CSV table of C-alpha atoms and ligand atoms in Angstrom, one decimal:
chain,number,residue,atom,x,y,z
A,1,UNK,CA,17.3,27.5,-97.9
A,2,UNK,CA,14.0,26.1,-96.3
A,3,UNK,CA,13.2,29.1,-94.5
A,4,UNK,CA,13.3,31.2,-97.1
A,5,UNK,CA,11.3,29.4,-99.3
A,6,UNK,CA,7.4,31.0,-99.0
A,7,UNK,CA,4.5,28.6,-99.6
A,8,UNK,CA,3.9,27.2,-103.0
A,9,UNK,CA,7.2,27.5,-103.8
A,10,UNK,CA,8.1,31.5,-103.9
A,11,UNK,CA,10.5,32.9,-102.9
A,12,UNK,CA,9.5,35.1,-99.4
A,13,UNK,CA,11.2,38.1,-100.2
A,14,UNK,CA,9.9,39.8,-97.1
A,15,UNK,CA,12.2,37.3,-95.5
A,16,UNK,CA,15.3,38.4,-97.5
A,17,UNK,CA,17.9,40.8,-96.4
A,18,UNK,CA,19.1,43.7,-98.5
A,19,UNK,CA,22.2,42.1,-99.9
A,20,UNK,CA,19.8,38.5,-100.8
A,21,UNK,CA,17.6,40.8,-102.2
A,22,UNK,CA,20.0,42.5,-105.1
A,23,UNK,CA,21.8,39.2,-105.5
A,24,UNK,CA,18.0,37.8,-106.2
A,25,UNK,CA,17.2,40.7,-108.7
A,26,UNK,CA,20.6,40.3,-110.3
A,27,UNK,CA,19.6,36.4,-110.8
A,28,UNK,CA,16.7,37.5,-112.6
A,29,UNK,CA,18.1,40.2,-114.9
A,30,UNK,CA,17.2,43.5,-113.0
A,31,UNK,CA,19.3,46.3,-112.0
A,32,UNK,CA,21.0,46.2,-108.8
A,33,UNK,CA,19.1,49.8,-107.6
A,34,UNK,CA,15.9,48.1,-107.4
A,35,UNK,CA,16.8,46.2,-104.2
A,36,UNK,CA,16.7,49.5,-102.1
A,37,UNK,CA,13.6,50.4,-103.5
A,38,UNK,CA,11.5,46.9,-103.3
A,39,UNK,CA,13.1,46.8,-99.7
A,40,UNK,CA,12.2,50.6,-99.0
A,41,UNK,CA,8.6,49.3,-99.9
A,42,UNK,CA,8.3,46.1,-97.6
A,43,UNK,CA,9.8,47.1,-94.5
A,44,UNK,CA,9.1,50.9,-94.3
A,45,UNK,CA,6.4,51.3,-95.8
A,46,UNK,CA,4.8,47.9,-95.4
A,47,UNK,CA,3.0,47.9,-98.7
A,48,UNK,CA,0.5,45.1,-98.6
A,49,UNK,CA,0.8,44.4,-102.8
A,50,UNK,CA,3.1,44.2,-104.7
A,51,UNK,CA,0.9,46.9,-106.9
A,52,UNK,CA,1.4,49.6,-104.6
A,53,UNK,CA,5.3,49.9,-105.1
A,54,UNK,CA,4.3,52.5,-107.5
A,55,UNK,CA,8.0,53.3,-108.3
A,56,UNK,CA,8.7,49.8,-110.0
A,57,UNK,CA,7.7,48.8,-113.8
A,58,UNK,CA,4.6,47.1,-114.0
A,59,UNK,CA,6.6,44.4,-116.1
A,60,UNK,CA,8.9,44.0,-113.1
A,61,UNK,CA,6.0,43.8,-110.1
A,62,UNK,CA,4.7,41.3,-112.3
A,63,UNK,CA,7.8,39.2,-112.6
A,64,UNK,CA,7.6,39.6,-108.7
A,65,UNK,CA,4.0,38.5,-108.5
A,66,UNK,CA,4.6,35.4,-110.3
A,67,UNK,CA,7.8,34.0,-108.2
A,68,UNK,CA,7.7,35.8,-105.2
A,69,UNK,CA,5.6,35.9,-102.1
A,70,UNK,CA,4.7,39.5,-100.5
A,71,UNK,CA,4.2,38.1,-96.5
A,72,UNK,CA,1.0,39.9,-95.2
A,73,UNK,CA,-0.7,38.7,-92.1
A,74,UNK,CA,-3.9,39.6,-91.9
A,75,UNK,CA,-6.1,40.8,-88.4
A,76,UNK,CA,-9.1,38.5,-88.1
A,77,UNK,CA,-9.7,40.2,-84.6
A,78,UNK,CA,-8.4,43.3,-82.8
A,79,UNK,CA,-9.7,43.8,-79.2
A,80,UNK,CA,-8.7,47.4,-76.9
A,81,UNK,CA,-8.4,47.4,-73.5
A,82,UNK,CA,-10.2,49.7,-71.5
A,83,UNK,CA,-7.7,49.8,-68.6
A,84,UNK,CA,-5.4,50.3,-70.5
A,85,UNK,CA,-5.4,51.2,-74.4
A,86,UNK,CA,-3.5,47.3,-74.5
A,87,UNK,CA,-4.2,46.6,-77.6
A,88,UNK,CA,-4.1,42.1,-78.7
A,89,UNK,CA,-4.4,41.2,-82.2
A,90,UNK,CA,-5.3,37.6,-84.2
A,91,UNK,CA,-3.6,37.1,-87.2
A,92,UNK,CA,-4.2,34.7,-89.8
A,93,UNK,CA,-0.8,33.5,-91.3
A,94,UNK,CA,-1.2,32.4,-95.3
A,95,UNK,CA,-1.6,29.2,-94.3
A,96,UNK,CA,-4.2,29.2,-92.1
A,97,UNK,CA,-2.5,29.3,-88.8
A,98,UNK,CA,-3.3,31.7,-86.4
A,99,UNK,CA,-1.1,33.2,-84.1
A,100,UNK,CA,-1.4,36.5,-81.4
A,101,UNK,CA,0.5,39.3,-81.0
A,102,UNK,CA,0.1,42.1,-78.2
A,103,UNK,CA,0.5,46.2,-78.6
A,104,UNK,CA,1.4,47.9,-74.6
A,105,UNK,CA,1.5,51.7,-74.8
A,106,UNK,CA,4.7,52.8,-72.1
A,107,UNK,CA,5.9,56.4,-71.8
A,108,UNK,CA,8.7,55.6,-73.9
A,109,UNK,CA,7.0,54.3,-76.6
A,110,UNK,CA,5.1,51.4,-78.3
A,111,UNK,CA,6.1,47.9,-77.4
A,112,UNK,CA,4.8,44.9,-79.6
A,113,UNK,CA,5.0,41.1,-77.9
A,114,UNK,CA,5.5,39.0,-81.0
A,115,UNK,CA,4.7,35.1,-81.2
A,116,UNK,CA,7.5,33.1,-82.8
A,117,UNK,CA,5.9,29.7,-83.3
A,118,UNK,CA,2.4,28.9,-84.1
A,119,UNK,CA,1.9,27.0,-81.2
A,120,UNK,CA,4.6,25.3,-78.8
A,121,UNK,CA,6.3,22.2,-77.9
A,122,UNK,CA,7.8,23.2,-75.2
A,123,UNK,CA,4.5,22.1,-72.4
A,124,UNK,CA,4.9,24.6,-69.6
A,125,UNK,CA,2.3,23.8,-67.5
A,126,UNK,CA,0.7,27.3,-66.4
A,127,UNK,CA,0.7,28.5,-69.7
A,128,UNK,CA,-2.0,28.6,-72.2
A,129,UNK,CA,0.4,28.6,-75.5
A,130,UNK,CA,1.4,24.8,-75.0
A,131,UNK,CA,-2.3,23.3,-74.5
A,132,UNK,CA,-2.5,22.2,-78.6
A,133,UNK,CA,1.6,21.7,-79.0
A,134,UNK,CA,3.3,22.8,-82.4
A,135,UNK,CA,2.0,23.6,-85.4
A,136,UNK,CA,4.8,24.8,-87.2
A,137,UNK,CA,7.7,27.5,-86.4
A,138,UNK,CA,7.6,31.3,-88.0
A,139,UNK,CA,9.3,32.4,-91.2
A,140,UNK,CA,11.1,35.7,-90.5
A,141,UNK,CA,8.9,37.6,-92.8
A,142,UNK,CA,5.5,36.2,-90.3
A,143,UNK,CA,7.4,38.0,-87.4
A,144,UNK,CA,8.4,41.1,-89.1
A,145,UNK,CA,4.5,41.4,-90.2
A,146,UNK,CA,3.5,41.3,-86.3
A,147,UNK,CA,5.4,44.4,-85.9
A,148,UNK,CA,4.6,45.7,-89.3
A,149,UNK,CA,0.8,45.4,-88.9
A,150,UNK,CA,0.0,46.4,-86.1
A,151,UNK,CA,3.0,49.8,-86.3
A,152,UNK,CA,0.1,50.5,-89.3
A,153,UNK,CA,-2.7,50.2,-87.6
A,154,UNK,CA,-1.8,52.3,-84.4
A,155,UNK,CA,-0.1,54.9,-86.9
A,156,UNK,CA,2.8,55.0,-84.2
A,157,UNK,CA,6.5,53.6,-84.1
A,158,UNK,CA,7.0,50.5,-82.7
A,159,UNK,CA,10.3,51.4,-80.6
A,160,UNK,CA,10.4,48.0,-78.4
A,161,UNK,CA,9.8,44.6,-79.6
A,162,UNK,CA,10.1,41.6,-77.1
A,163,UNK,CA,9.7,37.7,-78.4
A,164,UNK,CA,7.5,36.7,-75.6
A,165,UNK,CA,4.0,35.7,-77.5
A,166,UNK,CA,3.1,32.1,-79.1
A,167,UNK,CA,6.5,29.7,-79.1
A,168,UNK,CA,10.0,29.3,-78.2
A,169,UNK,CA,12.1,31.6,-79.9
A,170,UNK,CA,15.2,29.7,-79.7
A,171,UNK,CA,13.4,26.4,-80.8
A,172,UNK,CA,13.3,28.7,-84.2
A,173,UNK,CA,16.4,30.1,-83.9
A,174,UNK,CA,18.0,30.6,-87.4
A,175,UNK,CA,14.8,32.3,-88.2
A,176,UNK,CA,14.8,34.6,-85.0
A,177,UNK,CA,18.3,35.7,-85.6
A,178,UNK,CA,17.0,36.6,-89.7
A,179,UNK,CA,14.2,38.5,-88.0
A,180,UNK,CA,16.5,40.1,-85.6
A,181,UNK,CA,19.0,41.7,-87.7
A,182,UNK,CA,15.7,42.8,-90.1
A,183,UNK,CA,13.8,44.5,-87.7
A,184,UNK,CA,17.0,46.3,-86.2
A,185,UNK,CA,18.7,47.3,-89.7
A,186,UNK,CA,19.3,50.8,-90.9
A,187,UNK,CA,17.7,50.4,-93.9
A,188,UNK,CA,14.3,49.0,-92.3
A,189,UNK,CA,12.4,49.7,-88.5
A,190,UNK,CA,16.1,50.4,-87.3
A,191,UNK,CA,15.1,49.4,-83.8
A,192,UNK,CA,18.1,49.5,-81.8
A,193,UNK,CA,19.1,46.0,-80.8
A,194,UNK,CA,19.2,47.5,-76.5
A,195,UNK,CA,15.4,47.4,-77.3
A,196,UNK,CA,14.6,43.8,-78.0
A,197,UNK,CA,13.6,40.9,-75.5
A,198,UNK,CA,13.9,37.6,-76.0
A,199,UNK,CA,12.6,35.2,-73.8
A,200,UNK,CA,13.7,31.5,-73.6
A,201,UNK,CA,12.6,28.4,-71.4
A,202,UNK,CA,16.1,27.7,-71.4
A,203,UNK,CA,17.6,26.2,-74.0
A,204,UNK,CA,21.3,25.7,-73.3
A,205,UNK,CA,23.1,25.4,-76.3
A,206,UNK,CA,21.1,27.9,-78.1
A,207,UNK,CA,21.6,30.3,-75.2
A,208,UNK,CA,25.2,30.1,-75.7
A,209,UNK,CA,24.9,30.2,-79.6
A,210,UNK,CA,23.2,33.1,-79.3
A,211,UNK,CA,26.1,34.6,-77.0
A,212,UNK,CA,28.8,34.1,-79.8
A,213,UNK,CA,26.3,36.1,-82.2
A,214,UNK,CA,27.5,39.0,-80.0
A,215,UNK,CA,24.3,41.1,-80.6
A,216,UNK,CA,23.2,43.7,-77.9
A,217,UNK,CA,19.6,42.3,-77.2
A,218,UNK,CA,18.8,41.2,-73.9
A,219,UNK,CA,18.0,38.1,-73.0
A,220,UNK,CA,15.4,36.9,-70.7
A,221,UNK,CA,15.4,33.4,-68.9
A,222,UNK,CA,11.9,31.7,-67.8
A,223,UNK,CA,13.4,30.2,-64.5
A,224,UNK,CA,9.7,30.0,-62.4
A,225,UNK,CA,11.6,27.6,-59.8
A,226,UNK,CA,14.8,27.7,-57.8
A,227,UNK,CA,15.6,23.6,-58.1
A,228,UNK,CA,15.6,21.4,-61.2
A,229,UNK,CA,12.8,19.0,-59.3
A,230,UNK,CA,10.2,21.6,-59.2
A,231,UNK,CA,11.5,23.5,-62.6
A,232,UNK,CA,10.6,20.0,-64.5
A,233,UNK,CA,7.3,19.7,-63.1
A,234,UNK,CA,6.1,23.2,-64.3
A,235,UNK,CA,8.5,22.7,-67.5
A,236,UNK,CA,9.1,19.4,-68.6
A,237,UNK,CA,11.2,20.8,-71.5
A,238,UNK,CA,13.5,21.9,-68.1
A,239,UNK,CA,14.1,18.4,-67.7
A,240,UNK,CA,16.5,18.2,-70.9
A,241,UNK,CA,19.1,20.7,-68.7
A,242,UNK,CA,20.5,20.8,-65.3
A,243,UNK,CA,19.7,24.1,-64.1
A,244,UNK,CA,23.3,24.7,-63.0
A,245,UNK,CA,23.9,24.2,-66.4
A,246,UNK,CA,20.7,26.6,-67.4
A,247,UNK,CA,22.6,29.4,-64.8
A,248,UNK,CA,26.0,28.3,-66.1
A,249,UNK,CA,24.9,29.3,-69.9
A,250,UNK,CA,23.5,32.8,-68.7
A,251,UNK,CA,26.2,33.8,-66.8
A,252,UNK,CA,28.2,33.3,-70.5
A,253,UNK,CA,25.6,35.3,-72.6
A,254,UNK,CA,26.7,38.0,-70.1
A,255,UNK,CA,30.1,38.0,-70.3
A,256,UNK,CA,29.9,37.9,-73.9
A,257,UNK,CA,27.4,40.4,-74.2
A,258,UNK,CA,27.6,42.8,-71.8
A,259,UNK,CA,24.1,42.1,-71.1
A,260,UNK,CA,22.3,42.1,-68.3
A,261,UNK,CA,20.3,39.2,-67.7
A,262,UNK,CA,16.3,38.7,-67.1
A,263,UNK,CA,14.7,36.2,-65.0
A,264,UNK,CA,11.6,35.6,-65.2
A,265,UNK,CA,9.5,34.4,-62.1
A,266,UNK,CA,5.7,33.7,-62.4
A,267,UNK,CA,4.6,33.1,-58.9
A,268,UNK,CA,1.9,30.3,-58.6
A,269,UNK,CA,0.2,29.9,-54.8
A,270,UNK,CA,1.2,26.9,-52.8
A,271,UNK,CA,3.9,26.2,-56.1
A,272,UNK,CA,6.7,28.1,-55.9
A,273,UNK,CA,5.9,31.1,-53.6
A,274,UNK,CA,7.1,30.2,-50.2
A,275,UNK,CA,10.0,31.8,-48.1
A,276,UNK,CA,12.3,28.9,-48.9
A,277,UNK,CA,11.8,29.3,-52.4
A,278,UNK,CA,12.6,32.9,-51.9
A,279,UNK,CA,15.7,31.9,-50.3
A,280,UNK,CA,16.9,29.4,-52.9
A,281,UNK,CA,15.8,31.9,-55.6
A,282,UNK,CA,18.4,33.9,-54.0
A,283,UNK,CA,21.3,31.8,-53.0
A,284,UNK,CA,20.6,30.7,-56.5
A,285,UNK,CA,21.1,34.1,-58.4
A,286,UNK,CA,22.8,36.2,-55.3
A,287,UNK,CA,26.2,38.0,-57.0
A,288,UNK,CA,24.6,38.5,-59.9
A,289,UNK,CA,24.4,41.4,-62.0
A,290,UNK,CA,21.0,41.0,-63.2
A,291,UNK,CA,17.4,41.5,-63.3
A,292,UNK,CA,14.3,39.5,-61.8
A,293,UNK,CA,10.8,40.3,-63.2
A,294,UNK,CA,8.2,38.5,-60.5
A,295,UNK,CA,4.5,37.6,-61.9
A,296,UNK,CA,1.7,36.7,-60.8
A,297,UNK,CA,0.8,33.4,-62.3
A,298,UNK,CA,-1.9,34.8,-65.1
A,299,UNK,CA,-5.2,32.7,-64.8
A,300,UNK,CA,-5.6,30.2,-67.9
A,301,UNK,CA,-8.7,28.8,-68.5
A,302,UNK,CA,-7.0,25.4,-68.6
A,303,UNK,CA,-5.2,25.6,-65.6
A,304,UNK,CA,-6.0,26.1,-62.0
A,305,UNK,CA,-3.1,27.9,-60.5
A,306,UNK,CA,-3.5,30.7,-58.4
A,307,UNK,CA,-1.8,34.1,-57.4
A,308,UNK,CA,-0.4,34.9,-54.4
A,309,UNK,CA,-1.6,37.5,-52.3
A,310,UNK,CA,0.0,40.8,-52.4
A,311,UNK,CA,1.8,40.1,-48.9
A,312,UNK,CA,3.3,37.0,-50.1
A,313,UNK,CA,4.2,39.0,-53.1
A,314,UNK,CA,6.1,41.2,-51.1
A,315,UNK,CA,7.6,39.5,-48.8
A,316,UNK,CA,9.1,37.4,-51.9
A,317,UNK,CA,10.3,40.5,-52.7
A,318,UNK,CA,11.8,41.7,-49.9
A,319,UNK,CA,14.1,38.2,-49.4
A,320,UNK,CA,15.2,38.4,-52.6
A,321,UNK,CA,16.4,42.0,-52.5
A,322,UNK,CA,18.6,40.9,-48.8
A,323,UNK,CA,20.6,38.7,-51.5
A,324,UNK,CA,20.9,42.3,-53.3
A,325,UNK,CA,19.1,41.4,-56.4
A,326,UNK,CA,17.4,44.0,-58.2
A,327,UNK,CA,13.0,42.8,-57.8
A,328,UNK,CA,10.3,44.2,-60.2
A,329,UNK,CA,6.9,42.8,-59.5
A,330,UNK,CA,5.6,42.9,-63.0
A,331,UNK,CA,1.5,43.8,-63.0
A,332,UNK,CA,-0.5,42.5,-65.9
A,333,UNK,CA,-1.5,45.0,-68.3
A,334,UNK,CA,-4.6,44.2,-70.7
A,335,UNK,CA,-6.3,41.9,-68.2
A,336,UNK,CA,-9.5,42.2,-69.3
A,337,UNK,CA,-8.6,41.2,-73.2
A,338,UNK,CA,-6.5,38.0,-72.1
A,339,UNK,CA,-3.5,40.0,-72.9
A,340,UNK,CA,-1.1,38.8,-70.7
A,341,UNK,CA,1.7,36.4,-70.3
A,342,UNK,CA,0.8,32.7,-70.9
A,343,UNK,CA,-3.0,33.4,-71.8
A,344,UNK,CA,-2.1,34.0,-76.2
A,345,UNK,CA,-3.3,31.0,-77.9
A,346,UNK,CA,-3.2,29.8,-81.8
A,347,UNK,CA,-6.3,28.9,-81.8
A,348,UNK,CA,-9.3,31.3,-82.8
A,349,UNK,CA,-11.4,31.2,-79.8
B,1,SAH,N1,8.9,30.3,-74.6
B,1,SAH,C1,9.4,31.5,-74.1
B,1,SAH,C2,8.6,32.8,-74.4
B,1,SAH,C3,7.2,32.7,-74.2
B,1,SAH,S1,6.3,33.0,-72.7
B,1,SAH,C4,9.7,31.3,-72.6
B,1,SAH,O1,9.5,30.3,-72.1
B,1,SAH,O2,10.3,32.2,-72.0
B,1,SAH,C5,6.8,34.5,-72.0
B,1,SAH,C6,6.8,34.4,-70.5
B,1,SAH,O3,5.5,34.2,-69.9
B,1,SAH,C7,7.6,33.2,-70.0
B,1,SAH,O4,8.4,33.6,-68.9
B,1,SAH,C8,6.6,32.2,-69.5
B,1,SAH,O5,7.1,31.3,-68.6
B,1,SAH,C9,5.6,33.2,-68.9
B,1,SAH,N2,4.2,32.6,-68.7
B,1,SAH,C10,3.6,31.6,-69.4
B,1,SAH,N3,2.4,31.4,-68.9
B,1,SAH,C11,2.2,32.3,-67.9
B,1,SAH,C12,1.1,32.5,-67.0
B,1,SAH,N4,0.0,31.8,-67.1
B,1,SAH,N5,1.3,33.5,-66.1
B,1,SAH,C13,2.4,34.2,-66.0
B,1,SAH,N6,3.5,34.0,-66.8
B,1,SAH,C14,3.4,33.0,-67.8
């Protein structure tokens, strides 16, 4: 029961579910109705104390106080875009850690990019997150909070949520799966499942774990190279899996699921950008029924990589689609707040 277990030994009720939570109160002597209502109070109304669930005994919120813990991150920095009302946020988690999180206003709604690790281990070279390695993996309650936080502070819903900050969510992946089937249930945000991302380096086993869950989230693989040699160099933890085997585990999360795959493609000038990596890109995924998001490689302060120019960008493109593969090219938003993919770091800067 690790996970569960909050710091100093409490119990991180945020992190339980509703049936944990009445067997929990029942354990302590309470009636089973409270559940719904101490639930009601963390994850719709995301109550910071446990002093503002006005509806419970003061005896009883007391009892809570003393062996539970009430999850609350806490902003240390918010900063706005101007381009585009992208909105990045610092938390501090209780135990000093910092992690970011990342608010993009669509026509359809609200999406929040939540971290799952306080830092990573997984190295990718281009990307900002690794430079530090891990500090520790998130409880459920830490990701819920992400959402919850910053869904307060805009006064919106949050309608889309997509694991793509700090971490690798399937190097956490009990406590993704927690998180997951909070954020989605009926009794809390309700997010429909069709409207969360996750996005792995590619992790095989876990991929294919996560296929026999049967849940309808999509799934979004980090590919960034059409070979295993060049895939290790820009992500040693690629080196673990033969990308055959990487494609092999996809392909089963789809027949599973139903799902639609993601790749992801940042495209680095001079890497990874060239006509025949178009071409192996697309022999590669060609008779696939799935999605390829293309990026231009984010600049890092660490790093040195460079985008390609628009023309390059296209032409990647345009190969790609001959294999009949449906292309976004994916433009940054919130550039000018370190905002986008790879640049979210633990550290307060
Ligand atoms: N660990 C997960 C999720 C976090 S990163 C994963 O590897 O998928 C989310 C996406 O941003 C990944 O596709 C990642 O490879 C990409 N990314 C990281 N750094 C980047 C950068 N500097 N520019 C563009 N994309 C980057």
């Amino acid at each position: 029961m690790e996970e569960r277990t909050g710091t100093a030994d409490k119990m991180d009720i945020k992190s339980l579910n509703l049936e944990q939570l009445t067997e929990f109160l029942e354990q302590i002597g309470e009636k089973k109705y409270r559940a719904k209502q101490i639930y009601e109070w963390m994850h719709v109304r995301h109550v910071s104390d446990f002093d503002e669930m006005t509806n419970i005994s003061k005896e009883l919120r007391a009892r809570l106080k003393d062996s539970c813990e009430l999850t609350v991150l806490r902003p240390l920095k918010v900063q706005i875009s101007k381009q585009d009302d992208t909105r990045k946020y610092l938390f501090a988690l209780p135990d000093g850690n910092s992690i970011e999180s990342v608010r993009m206003k669509y026509r359809h709604g609200n999406t929040v990019c939540i971290s799952s690790q306080a830092g990573c281990r997984m190295g990718c070279t281009f990307c900002a997150s690794a430079v530090g390695g891990l500090e520790r993996s998130l409880r459920p309650s830490e990701m819920l909070e992400q959402v919850y936080r910053i869904g307060t502070d805009i006064g919106e819903r949050i309608s889309n949520v997509v694991v793509m900050g700090i971490g690798e969510p399937l190097d956490n992946y009990e406590n993704l799966l927690t998180f997951i089937r909070l954020i989605c249930d009926e009794h809390g945000l309700n997010i429909s499942q069709r409207n969360i991302t996750v996005s792995t380096c590619g992790i095989v086993p876990k991929i294919r774990a996560l296929a026999d869950e049967k849940l309808q989230i999509t799934l979004a693989l980090s590919l960034h190279a059409p070979v295993q040699e060049k895939r290790k160099e820009l992500m040693p933890a690629a080196g673990a899996y033969e990308l055959p085997d990487v494609i092999k585990a996809c392909d089963y999360y789809f027949s599973k699921t139903g799902r639609r795959m993601t790749y992801e493609y940042s495209l680095i000038s001079g890497v990874n950008d060239s006509p025949q990596d178009a071409e192996a890109l697309g022999r590669l995924l060609g008779g696939r029924n799935c999605h390829v998001n293309l990026i231009p490689v984010n600049p890092v302060r660490e790093r040195s990589f460079v985008q390609p120019e628009d023309g390059i960008l296209t032409l990647f493109k345009n190969k790609l689609e001959k294999y009949k593969i449906n292309v976004t090219i994916r433009r940054a938003m919130g550039r000018d707040i370190d905002g986008a993919c790879g640049q979210l770091r633990k550290n307060y800067t």
